[in-house]
Amino acid sequence: MVKTIVAFIIVFGILVVVHEFGHFYFAKRSGILVREFSIGMGPKVFWTRKNGTLYTIRILPLGGYVRMAGAAEDEDDQLQPGTPISVMVGDSGKVTRINASDQTTLFNGIPVIVTESDLVDQLVIKGYENGDESVVKTYAVDHDATIIEKDGTEVLIAPRDVQFQSATLWHRILTNFAGPLNNFILAWLVFAIMGFAMGGVASNSNAISGVLTNTPAKSAGLKSGDRIVSVNDKRTNSWTAVTSAITSDTHGDITLGIKRGQKTVKHVKITPQVKTVSGSKTRTVGIKRGIDTGFFAKLFGGFWNTTVLLFAALGHLFTHFSLNDLGGPVAIYANTATATQAGWSGILYWLGFLSLNLGIVNLLPIPALDGGKLVLNVIEAIRRKPLSQQTEGVVTIIGFGFVLFLMILVTWNDIMRYFVH
């Protein structure tokens, strides 16, 4: 169990860091202020600041985020009238630190009751100093000042020129796409390493490389080298098509069209076995997949095969929706346990599979996901102006609510599948 937990944390951590680093890198290159780069969720256990970004590690090793100035997930720093704060004034006469938290104290800070503030455009704070309400003092705020927020997190303020929406549309598109792009790169790298380390990758040919004993395929007389050219009269030109056709037919016998060498196709009737794999029932016939040992197959084959598999699964999900075809953290943990039993190759494959999966899912046009943000970018390009922040905020909240509701359903279903029998 300890081994599984460690593997789960490592795999999940790598996925999050790689994905969020994509957003982080392109945001920085685009002149967008990244206020915080967090690994994990919940209370901070470690933090440091470098080049204007606060780097934090939080107590729950699940998820993470890049907080870009002015983006939908960024908090509003505007100080409401009546808010008690303390400020530190630098040698230039401008405010360099603002404390809006009651969890910490600024040494030599000036106490102020805010009457008005603008930390985006005018960079100014007005208020009563030391409780003296007879005079409203005005403080100019430095462009690179920091603010200690209510939870004690100290980040740079977010002036207009470094906000997400101030970047060009092209830079914002790149920044939104960069997370999934990094997941694709990681997946390709992992599958390429596995391809060369293992001497080849699974072939997507419809040819059988072998037949397992005591299986329906063995009983039906199938042999190594046979090609399955059809399942129930539906053409199958690839291994993906073969497995999809066998597993999608949920009951009864199936008829396989077999081509042996140059001989005419013959039809064989088989009754598949039903097995439980990763909490779901699936039909198998006992055939082995071939191995492709070519250079380009090793370099790109694993990535391509898994991409085809995931898109086939995604298509099946839209046409035959089932919560059993979805998986959340519980399913990831359960499958990590299975991958761990296969050693480093199992964990590597699982990392590549999840990374590719995460990249594809994040590009779905659902608000709150990267794909939803890219749709908003396209709408802006067509309209030649962005949606209002209010409209974008409402759309994002609806999308987030949908994703959260779906995750609750998926997690409950995963618990029932894997831990309740």
Short mmCIF file of N, CA, C and O in Angstrom, two decimals, residues 183-291:
data_model
loop_
_atom_site.label_atom_id
_atom_site.label_comp_id
_atom_site.label_asym_id
_atom_site.label_seq_id
_atom_site.Cartn_x
_atom_site.Cartn_y
_atom_site.Cartn_z
N ASN A 183 1.63 18.25 -21.59
CA ASN A 183 1.19 16.87 -21.32
C ASN A 183 1.44 15.96 -22.52
O ASN A 183 1.85 14.81 -22.36
N PHE A 184 1.20 16.47 -23.72
CA PHE A 184 1.46 15.69 -24.93
C PHE A 184 2.96 15.40 -25.08
O PHE A 184 3.35 14.28 -25.45
N ILE A 185 3.78 16.41 -24.80
CA ILE A 185 5.23 16.23 -24.92
C ILE A 185 5.71 15.18 -23.91
O ILE A 185 6.52 14.30 -24.24
N LEU A 186 5.22 15.27 -22.68
CA LEU A 186 5.61 14.29 -21.65
C LEU A 186 5.18 12.89 -22.07
O LEU A 186 5.96 11.93 -21.94
N ALA A 187 3.94 12.76 -22.56
CA ALA A 187 3.45 11.44 -22.98
C ALA A 187 4.31 10.87 -24.09
O ALA A 187 4.70 9.70 -24.06
N TRP A 188 4.60 11.71 -25.11
CA TRP A 188 5.45 11.23 -26.21
C TRP A 188 6.81 10.78 -25.69
O TRP A 188 7.31 9.73 -26.09
N LEU A 189 7.42 11.57 -24.79
CA LEU A 189 8.74 11.25 -24.26
C LEU A 189 8.71 9.92 -23.50
O LEU A 189 9.59 9.06 -23.69
N VAL A 190 7.69 9.72 -22.67
CA VAL A 190 7.57 8.49 -21.88
C VAL A 190 7.41 7.28 -22.80
O VAL A 190 8.09 6.26 -22.63
N PHE A 191 6.52 7.38 -23.79
CA PHE A 191 6.29 6.24 -24.68
C PHE A 191 7.51 5.95 -25.56
O PHE A 191 7.78 4.79 -25.89
N ALA A 192 8.24 7.00 -25.94
CA ALA A 192 9.45 6.80 -26.74
C ALA A 192 10.51 6.08 -25.92
O ALA A 192 11.18 5.16 -26.40
N ILE A 193 10.68 6.50 -24.65
CA ILE A 193 11.64 5.83 -23.77
C ILE A 193 11.28 4.36 -23.62
O ILE A 193 12.14 3.47 -23.71
N MET A 194 10.00 4.09 -23.41
CA MET A 194 9.56 2.71 -23.27
C MET A 194 9.77 1.92 -24.56
O MET A 194 10.17 0.75 -24.53
N GLY A 195 9.52 2.56 -25.70
CA GLY A 195 9.67 1.88 -26.97
C GLY A 195 11.10 1.40 -27.20
O GLY A 195 11.32 0.25 -27.60
N PHE A 196 12.07 2.27 -26.91
CA PHE A 196 13.47 1.89 -27.10
C PHE A 196 13.95 0.94 -26.01
O PHE A 196 14.73 0.02 -26.28
N ALA A 197 13.49 1.16 -24.77
CA ALA A 197 13.93 0.31 -23.67
C ALA A 197 13.41 -1.11 -23.81
O ALA A 197 14.09 -2.08 -23.44
N MET A 198 12.22 -1.27 -24.37
CA MET A 198 11.60 -2.59 -24.48
C MET A 198 11.76 -3.21 -25.86
O MET A 198 11.23 -4.28 -26.13
N GLY A 199 12.48 -2.51 -26.75
CA GLY A 199 12.78 -3.09 -28.06
C GLY A 199 11.66 -3.02 -29.06
O GLY A 199 11.73 -3.65 -30.11
N GLY A 200 10.61 -2.26 -28.78
CA GLY A 200 9.51 -2.14 -29.72
C GLY A 200 8.23 -1.72 -29.02
O GLY A 200 8.20 -1.57 -27.79
N VAL A 201 7.19 -1.52 -29.81
CA VAL A 201 5.91 -1.12 -29.26
C VAL A 201 4.82 -2.03 -29.81
O VAL A 201 5.01 -2.70 -30.83
N ALA A 202 3.71 -2.01 -29.13
CA ALA A 202 2.58 -2.82 -29.59
C ALA A 202 2.15 -2.36 -30.97
O ALA A 202 1.99 -1.17 -31.22
N SER A 203 2.00 -3.30 -31.87
CA SER A 203 1.60 -2.99 -33.24
C SER A 203 0.10 -2.71 -33.29
O SER A 203 -0.68 -3.28 -32.54
N ASN A 204 -0.29 -1.83 -34.21
CA ASN A 204 -1.72 -1.56 -34.39
C ASN A 204 -2.29 -2.36 -35.57
O ASN A 204 -3.38 -2.09 -36.05
N SER A 205 -1.52 -3.35 -36.00
CA SER A 205 -1.99 -4.22 -37.08
C SER A 205 -3.09 -5.15 -36.57
O SER A 205 -3.16 -5.47 -35.38
N ASN A 206 -3.95 -5.60 -37.47
CA ASN A 206 -5.00 -6.54 -37.08
C ASN A 206 -4.52 -7.98 -37.07
O ASN A 206 -5.30 -8.92 -36.93
N ALA A 207 -3.19 -8.20 -37.21
CA ALA A 207 -2.61 -9.55 -37.19
C ALA A 207 -2.40 -10.03 -35.76
O ALA A 207 -2.00 -9.26 -34.88
N ILE A 208 -2.67 -11.32 -35.52
CA ILE A 208 -2.48 -11.93 -34.21
C ILE A 208 -1.05 -12.42 -34.08
O ILE A 208 -0.52 -13.07 -34.99
N SER A 209 -0.39 -12.12 -32.94
CA SER A 209 0.98 -12.63 -32.75
C SER A 209 0.99 -13.93 -31.96
O SER A 209 2.01 -14.60 -31.88
N GLY A 210 -0.14 -14.28 -31.38
CA GLY A 210 -0.23 -15.51 -30.61
C GLY A 210 -1.60 -15.69 -30.02
O GLY A 210 -2.44 -14.78 -30.04
N VAL A 211 -1.85 -16.90 -29.49
CA VAL A 211 -3.15 -17.22 -28.91
C VAL A 211 -2.93 -17.82 -27.52
O VAL A 211 -2.09 -18.72 -27.36
N LEU A 212 -3.64 -17.32 -26.54
CA LEU A 212 -3.51 -17.82 -25.18
C LEU A 212 -4.21 -19.18 -25.05
O LEU A 212 -5.23 -19.43 -25.71
N THR A 213 -3.65 -20.03 -24.17
CA THR A 213 -4.26 -21.35 -23.96
C THR A 213 -5.55 -21.22 -23.15
O THR A 213 -5.72 -20.27 -22.40
N ASN A 214 -6.41 -22.20 -23.34
CA ASN A 214 -7.68 -22.26 -22.60
C ASN A 214 -8.51 -20.99 -22.80
O ASN A 214 -9.06 -20.42 -21.85
N THR A 215 -8.57 -20.53 -24.03
CA THR A 215 -9.35 -19.34 -24.36
C THR A 215 -10.26 -19.64 -25.55
O THR A 215 -10.03 -20.62 -26.30
N PRO A 216 -11.27 -18.81 -25.77
CA PRO A 216 -12.15 -19.01 -26.94
C PRO A 216 -11.39 -19.01 -28.26
O PRO A 216 -11.72 -19.77 -29.17
N ALA A 217 -10.35 -18.15 -28.37
CA ALA A 217 -9.58 -18.09 -29.62
C ALA A 217 -8.86 -19.40 -29.89
O ALA A 217 -8.80 -19.87 -31.03
N LYS A 218 -8.31 -20.02 -28.83
CA LYS A 218 -7.62 -21.30 -28.97
C LYS A 218 -8.60 -22.39 -29.39
O LYS A 218 -8.32 -23.19 -30.30
N SER A 219 -9.77 -22.40 -28.75
CA SER A 219 -10.78 -23.41 -29.08
C SER A 219 -11.28 -23.26 -30.51
O SER A 219 -11.66 -24.25 -31.16
N ALA A 220 -11.29 -22.00 -31.00
CA ALA A 220 -11.79 -21.76 -32.36
C ALA A 220 -10.74 -22.04 -33.42
O ALA A 220 -11.03 -21.97 -34.63
N GLY A 221 -9.49 -22.35 -33.00
CA GLY A 221 -8.46 -22.71 -33.96
C GLY A 221 -7.68 -21.54 -34.53
O GLY A 221 -6.99 -21.69 -35.55
N LEU A 222 -7.76 -20.37 -33.91
CA LEU A 222 -6.99 -19.23 -34.39
C LEU A 222 -5.50 -19.47 -34.16
O LEU A 222 -5.11 -20.12 -33.19
N LYS A 223 -4.64 -18.94 -35.07
CA LYS A 223 -3.20 -19.15 -34.99
C LYS A 223 -2.44 -17.84 -35.14
O LYS A 223 -2.99 -16.85 -35.65
N SER A 224 -1.17 -17.88 -34.72
CA SER A 224 -0.31 -16.72 -34.88
C SER A 224 -0.19 -16.37 -36.36
O SER A 224 -0.01 -17.25 -37.20
N GLY A 225 -0.31 -15.09 -36.69
CA GLY A 225 -0.24 -14.65 -38.08
C GLY A 225 -1.60 -14.44 -38.71
O GLY A 225 -1.71 -13.77 -39.76
N ASP A 226 -2.65 -15.00 -38.12
CA ASP A 226 -4.00 -14.76 -38.63
C ASP A 226 -4.34 -13.27 -38.55
O ASP A 226 -3.96 -12.59 -37.60
N ARG A 227 -5.08 -12.80 -39.53
CA ARG A 227 -5.56 -11.42 -39.50
C ARG A 227 -7.07 -11.41 -39.27
O ARG A 227 -7.80 -12.14 -39.95
N ILE A 228 -7.50 -10.59 -38.32
CA ILE A 228 -8.94 -10.44 -38.07
C ILE A 228 -9.42 -9.26 -38.91
O ILE A 228 -9.19 -8.10 -38.57
N VAL A 229 -10.04 -9.57 -40.04
CA VAL A 229 -10.42 -8.53 -41.00
C VAL A 229 -11.84 -8.00 -40.77
O VAL A 229 -12.23 -6.99 -41.37
N SER A 230 -12.60 -8.71 -39.92
CA SER A 230 -13.95 -8.22 -39.60
C SER A 230 -14.44 -8.82 -38.30
O SER A 230 -14.00 -9.91 -37.90
N VAL A 231 -15.32 -8.10 -37.63
CA VAL A 231 -16.01 -8.60 -36.45
C VAL A 231 -17.50 -8.33 -36.66
O VAL A 231 -17.91 -7.18 -36.83
N ASN A 232 -18.27 -9.43 -36.70
CA ASN A 232 -19.71 -9.32 -36.99
C ASN A 232 -19.97 -8.55 -38.29
O ASN A 232 -20.80 -7.63 -38.34
N ASP A 233 -19.15 -8.89 -39.31
CA ASP A 233 -19.26 -8.29 -40.65
C ASP A 233 -18.88 -6.82 -40.70
O ASP A 233 -19.10 -6.16 -41.73
N LYS A 234 -18.29 -6.32 -39.62
CA LYS A 234 -17.80 -4.93 -39.62
C LYS A 234 -16.29 -4.96 -39.83
O LYS A 234 -15.56 -5.61 -39.09
N ARG A 235 -15.80 -4.26 -40.86
CA ARG A 235 -14.39 -4.31 -41.21
C ARG A 235 -13.52 -3.80 -40.05
O ARG A 235 -13.84 -2.80 -39.40
N THR A 236 -12.41 -4.49 -39.83
CA THR A 236 -11.46 -4.11 -38.78
C THR A 236 -10.06 -4.09 -39.37
O THR A 236 -9.43 -5.13 -39.54
N ASN A 237 -9.57 -2.89 -39.69
CA ASN A 237 -8.28 -2.75 -40.34
C ASN A 237 -7.13 -2.51 -39.35
O ASN A 237 -5.98 -2.36 -39.78
N SER A 238 -7.44 -2.43 -38.07
CA SER A 238 -6.40 -2.16 -37.07
C SER A 238 -6.72 -2.93 -35.80
O SER A 238 -7.84 -3.42 -35.60
N TRP A 239 -5.72 -3.02 -34.93
CA TRP A 239 -5.92 -3.69 -33.65
C TRP A 239 -6.94 -2.94 -32.80
O TRP A 239 -7.75 -3.55 -32.11
N THR A 240 -6.88 -1.61 -32.87
CA THR A 240 -7.84 -0.79 -32.12
C THR A 240 -9.26 -1.12 -32.55
O THR A 240 -10.17 -1.25 -31.72
N ALA A 241 -9.47 -1.25 -33.86
CA ALA A 241 -10.80 -1.56 -34.37
C ALA A 241 -11.24 -2.95 -33.93
O ALA A 241 -12.42 -3.17 -33.59
N VAL A 242 -10.29 -3.90 -33.90
CA VAL A 242 -10.61 -5.27 -33.47
C VAL A 242 -11.07 -5.28 -32.02
O VAL A 242 -12.13 -5.82 -31.68
N THR A 243 -10.27 -4.69 -31.13
CA THR A 243 -10.60 -4.72 -29.70
C THR A 243 -11.87 -3.93 -29.41
O THR A 243 -12.68 -4.32 -28.57
N SER A 244 -12.04 -2.81 -30.10
CA SER A 244 -13.25 -2.01 -29.90
C SER A 244 -14.49 -2.78 -30.30
O SER A 244 -15.50 -2.77 -29.60
N ALA A 245 -14.42 -3.48 -31.41
CA ALA A 245 -15.57 -4.25 -31.89
C ALA A 245 -15.89 -5.42 -30.96
O ALA A 245 -17.07 -5.71 -30.70
N ILE A 246 -14.86 -6.09 -30.45
CA ILE A 246 -15.08 -7.23 -29.55
C ILE A 246 -15.68 -6.78 -28.23
O ILE A 246 -16.63 -7.39 -27.72
N THR A 247 -15.15 -5.70 -27.67
CA THR A 247 -15.61 -5.26 -26.34
C THR A 247 -16.94 -4.52 -26.40
O THR A 247 -17.68 -4.51 -25.42
N SER A 248 -17.25 -3.89 -27.54
CA SER A 248 -18.50 -3.13 -27.61
C SER A 248 -19.72 -4.02 -27.80
O SER A 248 -20.83 -3.63 -27.47
N ASP A 249 -19.50 -5.22 -28.32
CA ASP A 249 -20.61 -6.17 -28.45
C ASP A 249 -20.80 -6.85 -27.10
O ASP A 249 -20.01 -7.68 -26.69
N THR A 250 -21.82 -6.45 -26.38
CA THR A 250 -21.92 -6.81 -24.96
C THR A 250 -22.47 -8.20 -24.68
O THR A 250 -22.33 -8.72 -23.59
N HIS A 251 -23.19 -8.86 -25.59
CA HIS A 251 -23.67 -10.22 -25.31
C HIS A 251 -23.55 -11.15 -26.49
O HIS A 251 -23.47 -10.72 -27.60
N GLY A 252 -23.59 -12.41 -26.11
CA GLY A 252 -23.66 -13.46 -27.12
C GLY A 252 -22.37 -13.69 -27.89
O GLY A 252 -21.32 -13.18 -27.57
N ASP A 253 -22.52 -14.53 -28.92
CA ASP A 253 -21.38 -14.89 -29.76
C ASP A 253 -21.01 -13.74 -30.69
O ASP A 253 -21.84 -12.87 -30.97
N ILE A 254 -19.78 -13.80 -31.17
CA ILE A 254 -19.35 -12.87 -32.21
C ILE A 254 -18.76 -13.69 -33.36
O ILE A 254 -18.27 -14.80 -33.16
N THR A 255 -18.80 -13.12 -34.54
CA THR A 255 -18.26 -13.80 -35.71
C THR A 255 -17.05 -13.03 -36.22
O THR A 255 -17.15 -11.84 -36.55
N LEU A 256 -15.90 -13.72 -36.25
CA LEU A 256 -14.66 -13.10 -36.70
C LEU A 256 -14.37 -13.51 -38.13
O LEU A 256 -14.45 -14.70 -38.48
N GLY A 257 -14.03 -12.50 -38.95
CA GLY A 257 -13.57 -12.79 -40.30
C GLY A 257 -12.05 -12.97 -40.27
O GLY A 257 -11.33 -12.05 -39.91
N ILE A 258 -11.56 -14.17 -40.59
CA ILE A 258 -10.14 -14.50 -40.47
C ILE A 258 -9.50 -14.69 -41.85
O ILE A 258 -10.04 -15.41 -42.68
N LYS A 259 -8.34 -14.04 -42.03
CA LYS A 259 -7.56 -14.26 -43.24
C LYS A 259 -6.22 -14.87 -42.84
O LYS A 259 -5.48 -14.28 -42.06
N ARG A 260 -5.91 -16.06 -43.36
CA ARG A 260 -4.68 -16.78 -43.01
C ARG A 260 -3.79 -16.84 -44.24
O ARG A 260 -4.10 -17.54 -45.21
N GLY A 261 -2.69 -16.04 -44.21
CA GLY A 261 -1.83 -15.97 -45.38
C GLY A 261 -2.59 -15.36 -46.54
O GLY A 261 -3.19 -14.30 -46.43
N GLN A 262 -2.56 -16.05 -47.69
CA GLN A 262 -3.27 -15.56 -48.86
C GLN A 262 -4.61 -16.26 -49.06
O GLN A 262 -5.27 -16.09 -50.09
N LYS A 263 -4.99 -17.07 -48.08
CA LYS A 263 -6.21 -17.85 -48.21
C LYS A 263 -7.44 -16.95 -48.08
O LYS A 263 -7.41 -15.90 -47.45
N THR A 264 -8.53 -17.45 -48.64
CA THR A 264 -9.79 -16.73 -48.59
C THR A 264 -10.25 -16.54 -47.15
O THR A 264 -10.01 -17.39 -46.29
N VAL A 265 -10.90 -15.44 -46.90
CA VAL A 265 -11.40 -15.15 -45.56
C VAL A 265 -12.41 -16.20 -45.14
O VAL A 265 -13.31 -16.58 -45.90
N LYS A 266 -12.25 -16.69 -43.93
CA LYS A 266 -13.25 -17.60 -43.38
C LYS A 266 -13.84 -16.98 -42.12
O LYS A 266 -13.23 -16.12 -41.49
N HIS A 267 -15.04 -17.38 -41.77
CA HIS A 267 -15.73 -16.80 -40.62
C HIS A 267 -15.79 -17.82 -39.49
O HIS A 267 -16.15 -18.97 -39.70
N VAL A 268 -15.41 -17.34 -38.30
CA VAL A 268 -15.34 -18.20 -37.12
C VAL A 268 -16.22 -17.61 -36.03
O VAL A 268 -16.11 -16.42 -35.70
N LYS A 269 -17.09 -18.45 -35.48
CA LYS A 269 -17.97 -17.98 -34.40
C LYS A 269 -17.29 -18.27 -33.06
O LYS A 269 -16.82 -19.38 -32.81
N ILE A 270 -17.26 -17.23 -32.18
CA ILE A 270 -16.59 -17.34 -30.89
C ILE A 270 -17.49 -16.78 -29.80
O ILE A 270 -18.20 -15.79 -30.01
N THR A 271 -17.45 -17.43 -28.62
CA THR A 271 -18.15 -16.89 -27.44
C THR A 271 -17.10 -16.27 -26.51
O THR A 271 -16.34 -17.00 -25.87
N PRO A 272 -17.02 -14.93 -26.43
CA PRO A 272 -15.99 -14.29 -25.61
C PRO A 272 -16.16 -14.59 -24.13
O PRO A 272 -17.26 -14.90 -23.64
N GLN A 273 -15.03 -14.55 -23.41
CA GLN A 273 -15.06 -14.63 -21.95
C GLN A 273 -15.30 -13.24 -21.38
O GLN A 273 -14.90 -12.24 -21.97
N VAL A 274 -15.95 -13.18 -20.22
CA VAL A 274 -16.19 -11.91 -19.55
C VAL A 274 -15.28 -11.84 -18.33
O VAL A 274 -15.32 -12.71 -17.46
N LYS A 275 -14.42 -10.81 -18.29
CA LYS A 275 -13.51 -10.62 -17.17
C LYS A 275 -13.70 -9.23 -16.58
O LYS A 275 -14.14 -8.30 -17.27
N THR A 276 -13.34 -9.09 -15.31
CA THR A 276 -13.40 -7.79 -14.65
C THR A 276 -12.01 -7.18 -14.64
O THR A 276 -11.08 -7.75 -14.07
N VAL A 277 -11.86 -6.04 -15.30
CA VAL A 277 -10.58 -5.34 -15.39
C VAL A 277 -10.76 -3.92 -14.87
O VAL A 277 -11.59 -3.17 -15.38
N SER A 278 -9.97 -3.57 -13.82
CA SER A 278 -10.05 -2.22 -13.23
C SER A 278 -11.47 -1.85 -12.84
O SER A 278 -11.93 -0.73 -13.05
N GLY A 279 -12.19 -2.83 -12.30
CA GLY A 279 -13.53 -2.55 -11.80
C GLY A 279 -14.63 -2.60 -12.85
O GLY A 279 -15.79 -2.43 -12.52
N SER A 280 -14.26 -2.82 -14.12
CA SER A 280 -15.27 -2.87 -15.18
C SER A 280 -15.23 -4.22 -15.87
O SER A 280 -14.16 -4.80 -16.06
N LYS A 281 -16.40 -4.71 -16.28
CA LYS A 281 -16.47 -5.97 -17.00
C LYS A 281 -16.14 -5.76 -18.47
O LYS A 281 -16.59 -4.78 -19.08
N THR A 282 -15.31 -6.64 -19.02
CA THR A 282 -14.93 -6.54 -20.43
C THR A 282 -14.89 -7.92 -21.06
O THR A 282 -14.71 -8.92 -20.35
N ARG A 283 -15.08 -8.00 -22.37
CA ARG A 283 -15.10 -9.28 -23.09
C ARG A 283 -13.77 -9.51 -23.77
O ARG A 283 -13.22 -8.61 -24.43
N THR A 284 -13.22 -10.71 -23.62
CA THR A 284 -11.94 -11.05 -24.24
C THR A 284 -12.07 -12.39 -24.96
O THR A 284 -12.93 -13.21 -24.62
N VAL A 285 -11.16 -12.60 -25.93
CA VAL A 285 -11.16 -13.87 -26.67
C VAL A 285 -9.83 -14.60 -26.55
O VAL A 285 -9.73 -15.76 -26.97
N GLY A 286 -8.78 -13.91 -26.01
CA GLY A 286 -7.50 -14.59 -25.78
C GLY A 286 -6.50 -14.49 -26.91
O GLY A 286 -5.80 -15.46 -27.20
N ILE A 287 -6.44 -13.34 -27.59
CA ILE A 287 -5.47 -13.16 -28.67
C ILE A 287 -4.38 -12.20 -28.22
O ILE A 287 -4.60 -11.31 -27.39
N LYS A 288 -3.17 -12.39 -28.78
CA LYS A 288 -2.02 -11.56 -28.43
C LYS A 288 -1.75 -10.53 -29.53
O LYS A 288 -1.88 -10.82 -30.71
N ARG A 289 -1.33 -9.37 -29.07
CA ARG A 289 -1.03 -8.28 -29.99
C ARG A 289 0.42 -8.38 -30.47
O ARG A 289 1.31 -8.77 -29.73
N GLY A 290 0.67 -8.00 -31.70
CA GLY A 290 2.02 -8.06 -32.26
C GLY A 290 2.90 -6.92 -31.77
O GLY A 290 2.43 -5.95 -31.18
N ILE A 291 4.20 -7.02 -32.02
CA ILE A 291 5.19 -6.02 -31.63
C ILE A 291 5.86 -5.46 -32.87
O ILE A 291 6.32 -6.21 -33.74
#
